[in-house]
Amino acid sequence: MFNRELWKHFDFWLFGAVVLLSLFGVLMIQSAIAGNTELAGFVRRQAIYLGAGLVVMLISALINYRYWKNLSKLFYIVTIILLAVILIAGTVSFGAQRWLEVGLVNVQPAEIAKIVLILVLADYFSRNADRPKNVRWVLISFIIVAGVVVQILLQPNLSSSIMLFVIWFAMLWISGLPNKYLVILFISVVVLSIAAFPFLQDYQQQRIISFINPDPNARHGNDYNVQQALITIGNGGWLGKGYGNGTQVQLRFLKVRHTDFIFSAIAEEFGFIGTVSIIGLLVFIIIRCFRAARLASDNYGAMIAFGFSTLIFFQTAVNIGVNLRVIPVTGQTLPFISYGGSSLLSLMLGIGLIESVL
């Protein structure tokens, strides 16, 4: 069960980069919410989540990753049950029902679902590595993903649903998806995206419409938030205004600055050089995760590492893309930096799995 040779292969570079980025995240959250009495406890909570996350990471790193192979189906069933409970008794916030209150802590099962789905798909693709890559092979993997995604869509949580499909597609592709199916899936995604638009929630439709046709005079909503994010980034210049001295951040023109738009807050306080450094650290973590996939001793371990690498890459790209107004607002956090206990714990668990794979 336990990986006795852990420290021989432990990636201290990956561990150090994750800890450094997470500590920086706590400091940025403190700056972002300074003076806001309603959010004053968030810094302490994030620090507690970080401490718990490090424990989770080390424990998962100590456990041989092959041990999860036999438990992945059980985890999948438990995740399905948790997502079902969310729809019945979940806490509503910003028009979505995504959280379960467990004592004083809010748990977001969609974050857990990302890791569980990677484990389940890694098991499926590794077990069927030598079987024909036909429609049945693709369809079964799709059904596995759909079992989770459908319930997440009902919360509604479109951004997490898209991420799970991206992880599925990436793992499908690396497992040897034939080119003909690649074309079919691409066309299907385009057609379904257009057809699904009328069925989206009003706020989801508005995010897409405001991205295509923004209102420069908006004083609230997505248009305003993105405009303020761009102004905040521009204010930082090359070197930034200094920690805790960002006018857009401290005067609260920048909204949701401790979660969705924390990248803009970093840009204002630490400038272009600071943001490039943070992006560099995130890219370094992603590269080390892909390295683990390359060095894995079996296909199951490689698939776990590849799936988690895809998760971090996509989440990073989406968050930064929203801040730069390259894509519509989605609600994805910046990995290891944005406020969010469930997100941080799931990411730390994923890093622990990566360390176990090595």
XYZ file of N, CA, C and O in Angstrom, residues 233 235-242 263 265-277:
92
model
N -4.892 45.472 -14.621
C -3.665 44.924 -15.213
C -2.807 46.056 -15.783
O -1.589 46.100 -15.575
N -2.722 49.143 -14.872
C -2.194 49.994 -13.799
C -0.854 49.494 -13.264
O -0.066 50.269 -12.721
N -0.624 48.187 -13.399
C 0.583 47.605 -12.811
C 1.866 47.984 -13.520
O 2.937 48.017 -12.889
N 1.772 48.265 -14.824
C 2.985 48.598 -15.562
C 3.995 47.464 -15.532
O 3.633 46.287 -15.494
N 5.267 47.814 -15.532
C 6.326 46.800 -15.548
C 6.589 46.198 -14.176
O 6.758 44.987 -14.048
N 6.609 47.033 -13.129
C 7.026 46.563 -11.805
C 5.910 46.578 -10.769
O 6.093 46.084 -9.654
N 4.745 47.140 -11.104
C 3.625 47.153 -10.184
C 3.688 48.277 -9.167
O 4.697 48.974 -9.034
N 2.618 48.425 -8.421
C 2.510 49.486 -7.417
C 2.969 49.040 -6.037
O 2.984 49.821 -5.091
N 3.299 47.766 -5.909
C 3.754 47.262 -4.620
C 2.653 46.511 -3.888
O 1.462 46.793 -4.055
N -5.602 37.206 -10.644
C -4.491 37.429 -11.571
C -4.328 38.918 -11.858
O -3.198 39.432 -11.924
N -5.213 41.337 -9.844
C -4.690 41.939 -8.619
C -3.170 41.764 -8.539
O -2.442 42.681 -8.144
N -2.687 40.595 -8.939
C -1.241 40.340 -8.967
C -0.565 41.292 -9.948
O 0.497 41.861 -9.665
N -1.193 41.485 -11.114
C -0.619 42.349 -12.147
C -0.492 43.784 -11.665
O 0.503 44.462 -11.956
N -1.494 44.268 -10.916
C -1.430 45.655 -10.453
C -0.362 45.844 -9.374
O 0.345 46.850 -9.354
N -0.232 44.875 -8.494
C 0.687 45.037 -7.371
C 2.124 44.632 -7.704
O 3.066 45.151 -7.112
N 2.290 43.702 -8.661
C 3.641 43.226 -8.976
C 4.033 43.443 -10.438
O 5.144 43.080 -10.836
N 3.123 44.002 -11.229
C 3.449 44.382 -12.590
C 3.665 43.222 -13.546
O 3.419 42.054 -13.225
N 4.134 43.584 -14.746
C 4.378 42.591 -15.795
C 5.411 41.557 -15.348
O 5.236 40.348 -15.572
N 6.468 42.022 -14.690
C 7.516 41.107 -14.231
C 6.947 40.104 -13.230
O 7.257 38.909 -13.283
N 6.103 40.581 -12.324
C 5.511 39.699 -11.328
C 4.593 38.656 -11.927
O 4.652 37.469 -11.559
N 3.742 39.080 -12.871
C 2.809 38.129 -13.478
C 3.542 37.088 -14.318
O 3.175 35.909 -14.318
N 4.588 37.526 -15.029
C 5.385 36.577 -15.809
C 6.043 35.552 -14.887
O 6.121 34.355 -15.208
N 6.494 35.999 -13.721
C 7.106 35.087 -12.743
C 6.093 34.053 -12.249
O 6.415 32.860 -12.130
